[in-house]
XYZ file of C-alpha atoms in Angstrom:
574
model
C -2.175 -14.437 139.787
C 0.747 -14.012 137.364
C 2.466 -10.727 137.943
C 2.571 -7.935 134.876
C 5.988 -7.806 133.190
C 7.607 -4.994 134.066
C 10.634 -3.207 132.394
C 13.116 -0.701 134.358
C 13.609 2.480 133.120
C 17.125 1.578 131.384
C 15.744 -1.226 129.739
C 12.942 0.912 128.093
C 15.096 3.504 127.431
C 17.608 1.247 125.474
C 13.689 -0.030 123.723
C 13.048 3.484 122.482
C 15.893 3.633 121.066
C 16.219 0.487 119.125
C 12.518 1.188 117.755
C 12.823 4.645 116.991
C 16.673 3.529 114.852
C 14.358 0.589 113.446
C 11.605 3.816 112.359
C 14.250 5.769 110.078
C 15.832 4.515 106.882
C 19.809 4.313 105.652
C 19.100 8.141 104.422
C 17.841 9.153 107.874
C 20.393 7.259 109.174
C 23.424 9.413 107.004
C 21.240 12.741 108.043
C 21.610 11.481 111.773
C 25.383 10.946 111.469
C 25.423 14.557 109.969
C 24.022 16.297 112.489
C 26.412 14.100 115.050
C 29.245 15.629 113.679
C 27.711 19.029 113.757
C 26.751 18.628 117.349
C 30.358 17.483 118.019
C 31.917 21.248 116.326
C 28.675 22.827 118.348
C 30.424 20.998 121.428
C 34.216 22.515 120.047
C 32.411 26.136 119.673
C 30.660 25.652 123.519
C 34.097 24.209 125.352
C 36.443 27.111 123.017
C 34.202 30.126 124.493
C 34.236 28.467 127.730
C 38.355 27.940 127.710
C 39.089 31.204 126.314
C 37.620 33.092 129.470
C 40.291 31.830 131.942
C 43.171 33.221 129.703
C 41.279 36.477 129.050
C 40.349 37.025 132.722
C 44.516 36.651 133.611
C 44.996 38.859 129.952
C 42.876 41.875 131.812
C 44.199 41.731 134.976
C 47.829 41.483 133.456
C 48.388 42.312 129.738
C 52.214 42.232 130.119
C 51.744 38.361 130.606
C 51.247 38.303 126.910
C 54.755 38.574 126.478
C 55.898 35.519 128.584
C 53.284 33.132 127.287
C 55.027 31.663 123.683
C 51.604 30.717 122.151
C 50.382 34.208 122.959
C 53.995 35.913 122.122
C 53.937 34.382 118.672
C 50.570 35.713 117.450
C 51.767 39.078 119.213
C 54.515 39.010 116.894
C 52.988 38.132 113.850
C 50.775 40.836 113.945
C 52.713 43.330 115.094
C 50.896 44.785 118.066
C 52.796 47.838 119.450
C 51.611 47.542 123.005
C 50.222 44.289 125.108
C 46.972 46.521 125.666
C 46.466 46.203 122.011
C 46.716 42.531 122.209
C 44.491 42.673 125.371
C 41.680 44.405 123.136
C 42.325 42.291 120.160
C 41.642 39.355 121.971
C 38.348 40.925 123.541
C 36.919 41.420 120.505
C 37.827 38.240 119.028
C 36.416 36.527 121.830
C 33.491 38.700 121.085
C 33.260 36.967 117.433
C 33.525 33.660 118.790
C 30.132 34.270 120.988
C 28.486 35.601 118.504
C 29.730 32.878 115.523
C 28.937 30.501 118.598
C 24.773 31.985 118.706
C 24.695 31.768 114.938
C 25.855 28.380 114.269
C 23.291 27.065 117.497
C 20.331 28.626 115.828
C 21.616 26.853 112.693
C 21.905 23.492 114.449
C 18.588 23.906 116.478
C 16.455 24.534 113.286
C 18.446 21.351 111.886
C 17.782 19.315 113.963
C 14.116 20.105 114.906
C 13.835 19.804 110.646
C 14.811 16.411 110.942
C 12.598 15.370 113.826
C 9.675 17.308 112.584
C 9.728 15.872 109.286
C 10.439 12.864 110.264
C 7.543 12.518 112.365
C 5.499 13.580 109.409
C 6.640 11.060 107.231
C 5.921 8.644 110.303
C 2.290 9.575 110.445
C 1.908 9.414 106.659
C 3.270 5.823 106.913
C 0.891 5.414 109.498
C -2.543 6.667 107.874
C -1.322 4.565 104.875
C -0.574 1.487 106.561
C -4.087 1.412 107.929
C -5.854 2.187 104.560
C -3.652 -1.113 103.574
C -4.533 -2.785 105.931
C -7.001 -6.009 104.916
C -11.042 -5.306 106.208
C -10.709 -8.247 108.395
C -7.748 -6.750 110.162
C -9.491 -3.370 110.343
C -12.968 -4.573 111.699
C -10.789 -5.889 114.787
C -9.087 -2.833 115.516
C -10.660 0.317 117.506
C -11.306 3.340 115.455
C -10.200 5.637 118.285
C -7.024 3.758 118.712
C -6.406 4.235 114.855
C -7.317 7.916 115.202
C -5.176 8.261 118.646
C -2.384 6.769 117.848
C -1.635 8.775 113.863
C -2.892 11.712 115.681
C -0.902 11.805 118.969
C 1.606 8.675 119.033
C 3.395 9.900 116.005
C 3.916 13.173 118.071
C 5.025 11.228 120.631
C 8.032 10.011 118.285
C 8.525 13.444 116.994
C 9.469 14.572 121.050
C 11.111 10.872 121.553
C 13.688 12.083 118.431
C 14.114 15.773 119.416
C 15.292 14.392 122.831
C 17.526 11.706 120.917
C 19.046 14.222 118.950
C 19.191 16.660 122.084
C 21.006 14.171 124.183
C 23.420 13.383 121.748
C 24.637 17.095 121.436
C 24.628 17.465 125.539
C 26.498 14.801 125.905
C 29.021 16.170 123.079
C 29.013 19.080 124.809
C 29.435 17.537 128.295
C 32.350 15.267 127.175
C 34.393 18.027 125.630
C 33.872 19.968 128.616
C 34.628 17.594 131.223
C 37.970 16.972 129.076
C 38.769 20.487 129.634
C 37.874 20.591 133.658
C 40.258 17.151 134.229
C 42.953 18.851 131.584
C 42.663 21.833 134.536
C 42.479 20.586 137.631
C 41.941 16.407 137.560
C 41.519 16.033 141.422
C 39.099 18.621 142.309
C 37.135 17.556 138.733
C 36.503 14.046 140.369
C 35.165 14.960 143.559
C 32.622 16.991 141.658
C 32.202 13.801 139.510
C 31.154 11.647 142.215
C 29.157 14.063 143.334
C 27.311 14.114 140.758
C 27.083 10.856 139.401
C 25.570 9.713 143.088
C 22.854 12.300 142.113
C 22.656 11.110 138.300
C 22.053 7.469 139.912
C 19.372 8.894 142.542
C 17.511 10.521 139.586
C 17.416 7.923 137.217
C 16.710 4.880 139.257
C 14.081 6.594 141.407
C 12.259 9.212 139.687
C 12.628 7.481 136.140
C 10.275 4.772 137.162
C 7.739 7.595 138.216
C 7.786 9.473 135.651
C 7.791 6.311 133.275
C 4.030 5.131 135.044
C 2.796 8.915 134.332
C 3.883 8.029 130.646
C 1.466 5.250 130.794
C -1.155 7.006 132.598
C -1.092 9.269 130.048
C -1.358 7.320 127.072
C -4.113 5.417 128.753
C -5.533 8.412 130.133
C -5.537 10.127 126.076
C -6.987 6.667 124.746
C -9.954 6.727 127.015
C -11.066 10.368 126.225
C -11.428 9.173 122.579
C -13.083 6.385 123.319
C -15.547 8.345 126.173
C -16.346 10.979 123.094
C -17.179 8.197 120.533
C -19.501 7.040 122.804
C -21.198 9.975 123.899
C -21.149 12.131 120.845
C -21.091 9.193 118.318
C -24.759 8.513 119.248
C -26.063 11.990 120.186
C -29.517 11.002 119.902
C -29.198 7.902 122.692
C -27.337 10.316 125.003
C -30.039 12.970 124.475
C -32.611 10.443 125.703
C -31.264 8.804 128.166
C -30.827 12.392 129.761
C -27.141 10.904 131.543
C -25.114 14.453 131.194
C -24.373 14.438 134.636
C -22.444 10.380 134.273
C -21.392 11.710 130.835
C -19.464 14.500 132.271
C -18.185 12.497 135.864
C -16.962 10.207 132.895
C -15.444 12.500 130.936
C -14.069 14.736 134.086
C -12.532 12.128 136.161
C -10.277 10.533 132.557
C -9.216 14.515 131.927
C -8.541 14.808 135.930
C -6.788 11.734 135.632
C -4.634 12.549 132.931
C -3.912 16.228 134.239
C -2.698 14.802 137.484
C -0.224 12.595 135.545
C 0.428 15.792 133.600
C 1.654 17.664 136.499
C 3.439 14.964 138.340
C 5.736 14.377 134.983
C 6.259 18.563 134.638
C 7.266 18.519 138.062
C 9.399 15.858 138.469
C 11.411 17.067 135.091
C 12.078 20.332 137.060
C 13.851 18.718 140.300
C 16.679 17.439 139.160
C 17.757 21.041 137.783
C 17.015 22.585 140.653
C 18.799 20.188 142.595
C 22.121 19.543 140.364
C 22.816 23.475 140.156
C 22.012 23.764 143.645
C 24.620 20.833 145.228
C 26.784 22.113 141.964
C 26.846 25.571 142.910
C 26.974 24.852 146.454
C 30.313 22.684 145.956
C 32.171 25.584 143.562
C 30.962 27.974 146.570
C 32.612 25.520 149.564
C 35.876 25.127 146.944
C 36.218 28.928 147.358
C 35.602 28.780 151.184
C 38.488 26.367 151.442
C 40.922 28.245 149.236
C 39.987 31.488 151.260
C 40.394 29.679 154.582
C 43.619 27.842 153.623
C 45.659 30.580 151.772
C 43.881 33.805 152.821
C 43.187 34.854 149.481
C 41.759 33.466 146.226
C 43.756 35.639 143.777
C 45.940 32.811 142.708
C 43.441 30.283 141.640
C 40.855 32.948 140.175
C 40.900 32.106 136.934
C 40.568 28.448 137.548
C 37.804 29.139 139.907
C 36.045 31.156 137.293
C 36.344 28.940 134.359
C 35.333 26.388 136.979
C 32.270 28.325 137.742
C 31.208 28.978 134.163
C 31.367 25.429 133.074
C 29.345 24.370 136.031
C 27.168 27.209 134.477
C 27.193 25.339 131.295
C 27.283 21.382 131.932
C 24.943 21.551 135.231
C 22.024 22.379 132.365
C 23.562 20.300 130.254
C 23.468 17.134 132.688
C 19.808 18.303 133.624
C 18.896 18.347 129.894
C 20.338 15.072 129.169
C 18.353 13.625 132.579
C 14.706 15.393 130.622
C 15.417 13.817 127.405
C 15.922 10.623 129.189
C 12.966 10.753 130.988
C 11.271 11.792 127.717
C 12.115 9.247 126.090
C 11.048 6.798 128.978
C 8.384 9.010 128.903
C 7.260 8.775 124.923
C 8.366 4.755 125.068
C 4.766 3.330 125.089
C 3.719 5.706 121.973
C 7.169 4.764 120.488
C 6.580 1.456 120.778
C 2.889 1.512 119.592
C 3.977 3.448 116.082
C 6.839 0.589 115.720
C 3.975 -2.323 116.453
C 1.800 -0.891 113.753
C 3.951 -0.209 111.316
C 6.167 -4.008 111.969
C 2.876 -5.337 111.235
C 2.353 -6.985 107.714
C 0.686 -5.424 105.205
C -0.150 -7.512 101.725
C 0.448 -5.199 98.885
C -2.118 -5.661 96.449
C -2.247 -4.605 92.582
C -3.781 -3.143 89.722
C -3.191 -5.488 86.567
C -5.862 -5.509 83.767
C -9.060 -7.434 84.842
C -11.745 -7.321 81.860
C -14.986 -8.361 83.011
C -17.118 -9.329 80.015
C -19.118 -12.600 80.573
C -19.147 -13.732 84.370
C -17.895 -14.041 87.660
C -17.398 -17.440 88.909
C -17.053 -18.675 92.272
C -15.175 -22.713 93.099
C -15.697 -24.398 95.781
C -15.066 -20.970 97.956
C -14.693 -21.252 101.900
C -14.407 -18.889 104.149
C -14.302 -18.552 107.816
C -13.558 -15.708 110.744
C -12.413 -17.903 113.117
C -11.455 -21.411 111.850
C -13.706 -23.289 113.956
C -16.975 -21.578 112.698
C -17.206 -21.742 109.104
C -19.693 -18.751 107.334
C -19.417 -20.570 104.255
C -17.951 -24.028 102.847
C -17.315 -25.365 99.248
C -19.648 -22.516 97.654
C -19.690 -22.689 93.362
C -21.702 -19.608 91.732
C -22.289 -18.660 88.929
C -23.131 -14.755 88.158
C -23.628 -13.324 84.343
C -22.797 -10.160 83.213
C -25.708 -8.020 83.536
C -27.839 -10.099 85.686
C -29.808 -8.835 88.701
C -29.179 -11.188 91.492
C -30.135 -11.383 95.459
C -28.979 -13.325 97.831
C -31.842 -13.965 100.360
C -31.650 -16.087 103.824
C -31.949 -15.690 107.888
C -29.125 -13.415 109.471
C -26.084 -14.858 110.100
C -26.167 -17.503 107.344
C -23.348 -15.339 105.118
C -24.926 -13.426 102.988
C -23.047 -9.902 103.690
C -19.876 -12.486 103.827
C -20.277 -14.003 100.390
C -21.023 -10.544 98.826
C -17.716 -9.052 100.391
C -16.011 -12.042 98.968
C -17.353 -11.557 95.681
C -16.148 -7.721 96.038
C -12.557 -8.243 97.015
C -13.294 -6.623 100.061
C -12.616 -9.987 102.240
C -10.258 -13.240 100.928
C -11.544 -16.640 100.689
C -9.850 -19.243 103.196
C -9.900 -21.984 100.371
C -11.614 -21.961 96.739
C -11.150 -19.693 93.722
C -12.854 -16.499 92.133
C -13.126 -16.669 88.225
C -13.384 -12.842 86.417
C -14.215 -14.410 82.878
C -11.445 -16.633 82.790
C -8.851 -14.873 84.746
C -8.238 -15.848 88.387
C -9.072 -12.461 91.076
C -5.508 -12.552 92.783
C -3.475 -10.094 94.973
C -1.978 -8.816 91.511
C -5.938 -7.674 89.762
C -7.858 -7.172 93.104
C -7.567 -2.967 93.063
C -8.625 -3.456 89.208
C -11.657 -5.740 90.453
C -12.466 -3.075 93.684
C -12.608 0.155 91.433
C -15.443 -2.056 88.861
C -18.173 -1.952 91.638
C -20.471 0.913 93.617
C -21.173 0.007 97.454
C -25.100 1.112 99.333
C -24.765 -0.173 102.385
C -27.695 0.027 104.728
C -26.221 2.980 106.819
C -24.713 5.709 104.706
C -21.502 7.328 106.303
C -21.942 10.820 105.464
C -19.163 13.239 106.896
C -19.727 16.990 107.392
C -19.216 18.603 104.070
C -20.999 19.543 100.858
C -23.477 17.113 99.352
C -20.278 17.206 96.343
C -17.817 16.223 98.584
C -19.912 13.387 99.851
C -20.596 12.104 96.461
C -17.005 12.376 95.209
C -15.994 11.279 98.985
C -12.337 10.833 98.321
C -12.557 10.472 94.117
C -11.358 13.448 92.033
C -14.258 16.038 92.153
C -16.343 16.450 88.881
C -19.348 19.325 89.322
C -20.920 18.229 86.373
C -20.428 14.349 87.164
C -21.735 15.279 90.657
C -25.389 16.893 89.467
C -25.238 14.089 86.868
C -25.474 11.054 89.570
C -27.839 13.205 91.674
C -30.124 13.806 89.249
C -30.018 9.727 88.368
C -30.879 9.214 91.972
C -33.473 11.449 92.514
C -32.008 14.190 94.946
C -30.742 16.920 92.830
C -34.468 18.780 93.084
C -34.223 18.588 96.656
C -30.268 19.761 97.039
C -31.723 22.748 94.860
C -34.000 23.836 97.101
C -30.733 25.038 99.696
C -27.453 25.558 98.195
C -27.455 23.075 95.218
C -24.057 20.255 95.443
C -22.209 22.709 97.895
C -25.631 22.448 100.442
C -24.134 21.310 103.876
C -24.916 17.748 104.491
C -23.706 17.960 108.563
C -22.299 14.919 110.172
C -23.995 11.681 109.877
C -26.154 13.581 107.316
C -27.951 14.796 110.088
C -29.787 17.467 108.131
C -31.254 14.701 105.467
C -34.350 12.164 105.937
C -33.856 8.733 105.360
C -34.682 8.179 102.403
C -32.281 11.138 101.249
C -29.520 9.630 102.828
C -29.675 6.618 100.662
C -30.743 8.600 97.287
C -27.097 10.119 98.250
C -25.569 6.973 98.744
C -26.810 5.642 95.655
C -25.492 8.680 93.790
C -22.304 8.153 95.193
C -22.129 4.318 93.917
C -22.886 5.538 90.581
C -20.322 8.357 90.722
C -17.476 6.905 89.673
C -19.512 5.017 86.724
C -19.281 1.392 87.973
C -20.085 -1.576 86.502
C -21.342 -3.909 89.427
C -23.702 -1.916 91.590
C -23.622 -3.703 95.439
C -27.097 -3.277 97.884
C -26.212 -4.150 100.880
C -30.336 -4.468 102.814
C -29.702 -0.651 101.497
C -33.377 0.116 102.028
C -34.386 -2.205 105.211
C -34.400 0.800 107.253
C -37.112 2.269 105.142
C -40.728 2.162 105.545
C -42.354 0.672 102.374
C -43.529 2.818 100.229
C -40.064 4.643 100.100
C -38.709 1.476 99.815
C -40.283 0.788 96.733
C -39.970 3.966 95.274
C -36.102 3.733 95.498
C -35.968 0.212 94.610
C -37.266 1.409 91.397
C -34.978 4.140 90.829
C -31.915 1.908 91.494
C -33.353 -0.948 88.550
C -33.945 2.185 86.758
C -30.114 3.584 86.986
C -28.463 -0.382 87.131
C -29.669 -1.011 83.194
C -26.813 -2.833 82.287
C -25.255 -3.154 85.495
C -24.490 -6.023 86.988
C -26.681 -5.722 90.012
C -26.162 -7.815 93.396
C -28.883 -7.100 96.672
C -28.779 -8.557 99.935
C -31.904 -7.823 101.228
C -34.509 -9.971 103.784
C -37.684 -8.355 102.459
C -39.187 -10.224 99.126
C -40.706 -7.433 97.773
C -37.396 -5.899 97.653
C -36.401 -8.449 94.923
C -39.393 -8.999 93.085
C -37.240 -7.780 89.498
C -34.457 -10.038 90.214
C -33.121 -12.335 87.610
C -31.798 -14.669 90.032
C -32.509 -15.498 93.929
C -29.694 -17.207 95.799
C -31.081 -18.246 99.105
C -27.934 -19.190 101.416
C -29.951 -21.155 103.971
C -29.552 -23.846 101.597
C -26.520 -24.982 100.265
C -25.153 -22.963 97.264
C -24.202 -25.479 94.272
């Protein structure tokens, strides 16, 4: 059995990063170079306050040293300071500004950058949820719903944290730079002991506990994935869960995916504190020794204070530093598989597909149309039709012999393989097909009804018209009833789960008429029906389709009994 790829943290790492550069644009790209250059002064601002305390610790303890020192001598002289105590204050309180300049400009540069990340990562979902509305029906009848859902929902927040720990680890490691420039400016031997140090930890972290925390990543995802999945299934047919009385496997289901993904929750939380705790502690520990060996070797430590204590507050600094840059690694190994799934969807090709002029006045044509899901099982081969404006036509024959297929054809909904569709006289191309889409109304045999008004439902996703609404109600027959409750705002609940059957469809039908179209579309609308509510609707839709061209897929005869035409596709369609 062929073993799984596998990747090493580095090499995933270096993956997030090309996809999330490959996710922003050329003005992202200038924003990111921006806030570069402000991390680099934030870096300048973090290794000045940190340099400035060696000098002012040696300033206190001696303020006549002022005087000896010619940087410090010429700004004594310039501004005329009577005593070095004056000086000594002055530079207190300027060191004083820098701190608090220093806070001001980091909240500045935190809110910019979590700005950028944060909108970015809106604009990234956006592009998401309107990739997928692109997206061709054949493409999105292979694709899981709660994958869709999951991954506009929750992988686009995985970027979001991906870039806030890109643009985080860029200004540590500004930070860290400048500061290490400072500690081998000071003291260059003792700064590379504490480098090795710590880069033999640095290699221990990353090569080890990377790869852990990396599989958590995936747990995770896998972990999220399934709970959307286990709640479609479950809640998505309430009725069949209801009666097959399985609460008990429903929740050991649902339990043991959350326990799963909690698990991987707290293994990942816990491994990101370690290496913090363990850096400042060997960190610490080796500034504490350095003292020990001063102390034992020369008695007393007065002569290297200051060095020790600038020592010991950039430790303070860079050993959080060099822990934050190890997180927002790990993050991003972390955030990699959503990272990755975002730049898969949104690398995949999308036809763009226009609204030119398409008058439809005479007929719709169909030559010698083909069409096929998989190449080696046609649906439907060499088809020519022939459909007049106005005419009531249904397309009749045993299940699975195309009938749904040729009518999604005819829609623009699905593309023929091979063959040509005739509006008039003008071709249905890429370039017309929105024009063609927005000419038709759509009953289907299920109605999707969401949980909202009986108005929203109609509109569902058009501009909302009150007055257009009651119109198309009454047309269908279920204003009267919607009266009864709350009129169009009455609550329909999900799946319409407060309506009959029959109601459900008089609202789907008002809904294909909302938007006043000229083709109306029954797709076995009424099969679920019993018969005499079959009929009565049936008569209601020839009633409202009077000069509408009228197309019904249906298996029942008596459901076509007004047709004009019958196109049975058991037979060959010439």
């Amino acid at each position: 059995m062929a073993s799984k790829k596998r990747f090493s943290p580095s090499k995933n790492f270096l993956r997030a990063l090309v996809q999330i550069f490959a996710l922003i644009n050329k003005r992202d790209k200038k924003i990111l170079v921006v806030l570069v250059l402000m991390s680099i002064f934030m870096s300048l601002l973090e290794v000045s306050s940190i340099s400035m305390i060696m000098p002012f610790i040696t300033l206190a303890s001696s303020p006549d040293l002022v005087l000896s020192n010619p940087y410090a001598r010429a700004i004594y002289d310039t501004l005329h300071f009577k005593t070095p105590l004056h000086f000594a204050y002055f530079f207190s309180f300027a060191l004083v500004g820098l701190y608090v300049f220093r806070m001001g400009y980091g909240i500045l540069f935190t809110y910019a950058n979590s700005r950028f990340a944060s909108q970015k990562a809106h604009a990234l979902a956006q592009r998401l949820f309107m990739h997928h509305l692109k997206s061709s029906y054949l493409e999105h009848i292979n694709l899981n719903l709660d994958k869709i859902r999951h991954t506009i929902m929750e992988k686009s927040g995985g970027v979001l944290m991906g870039l806030n720990a890109l643009l985080g680890l860029l200004s540590e490691l500004s930070v860290m730079l400048f500061l290490y420039g400072l500690l081998i400016y000071t003291n260059w031997k003792m700064t590379f002991i504490l480098t090795f140090i710590l880069v033999l930890q640095v290699f221990f972290i990353t090569k080890y506990m990377s790869k852990l925390i990396q599989k958590k990543g995936h747990i995770s995802n896998s972990t999220q994935t399934q709970s959307f999945k286990i709640l479609s299934k479950f809640f998505g047919n309430f009725k069949l869960t209801k009666l097959k009385d399985n609460h008990e496997e429903a929740y050991q289901t649902f339990s043991q995916n959350s326990l799963n993904n909690a698990k991987a929750n707290t293994t990942y939380r816990t491994l990101q504190a370690i290496p913090s705790r363990f850096l400042e502690t060997v960190g610490f520990s080796l500034l504490i020794l350095s003292v020990a060996y001063v102390l034992h070797k020369y008695g007393e430590a007065k002569m290297v204070l200051p060095i020790i204590s600038m020592y010991a507050l950039a430790l303070y600094r860079m050993l959080p530093s060099l822990n934050r840059i190890l997180e927002q690694y790990n993050t991003i190994c972390y955030q990699q598989q959503a990272i990755n799934s975002v730049y898969k969807d949104l690398s995949r090709f999308i036809q763009e597909e226009g609204d030119l002029a398409l008058p439809f006045k005479e007929r719709i044509r169909l030559r010698k149309v083909s069409f096929a899901y998989k190449r080696t099982h046609p649906i439907l081969q060499g088809v020519d039709l022939e459909i007049k404006r106005g005419q009531k036509v249904a397309f009749i024959g045993p299940s699975g012999c195309g009938k749904s297929t040729l009518v999604d054809i005819i829609m623009g909904v699905l593309y023929p393989n091979e063959g040509q569709i005739l509006i008039d006289n003008t071709p249905l191309t890429l370039q017309n097909i929105r024009t063609w889409r927005q000419k038709i109304g759509y009953i289907p045999q299920h109605i999707y009804l969401f949980d909202g008004s009986a108005a929203e439902n109609v509109a569902c996703g058009s501009p909302l018209d009150e007055n257009r609404v009651i119109e198309v109600c009454k047309m269908a027959h279920i204003y009267d009833f919607l009266c009864q409750h709350r009129g169009i705002d009455t609550i329909i609940g999900e799946g319409g789960i407060n309506l009959s059957g029959g109601q459900k469809q008089r609202l789907g039908i008002a809904r294909a008429l909302y938007d006043n179209p000229e083709i109306l579309v029954l797709d076995e609308a009424t099969s679920a029906l019993d018969t005499p509510t079959e009929t009565k609707i049936m008569e209601e839709i020839y009633s409202v389709a009077q000069g509408k061209t009228l197309l019904v897929i249906a298996h029942r005869l008596s459901t076509i009994e007004r047709c004009d035409v019958k196109i049975d596709l058991s037979k060959p369609v010439v």
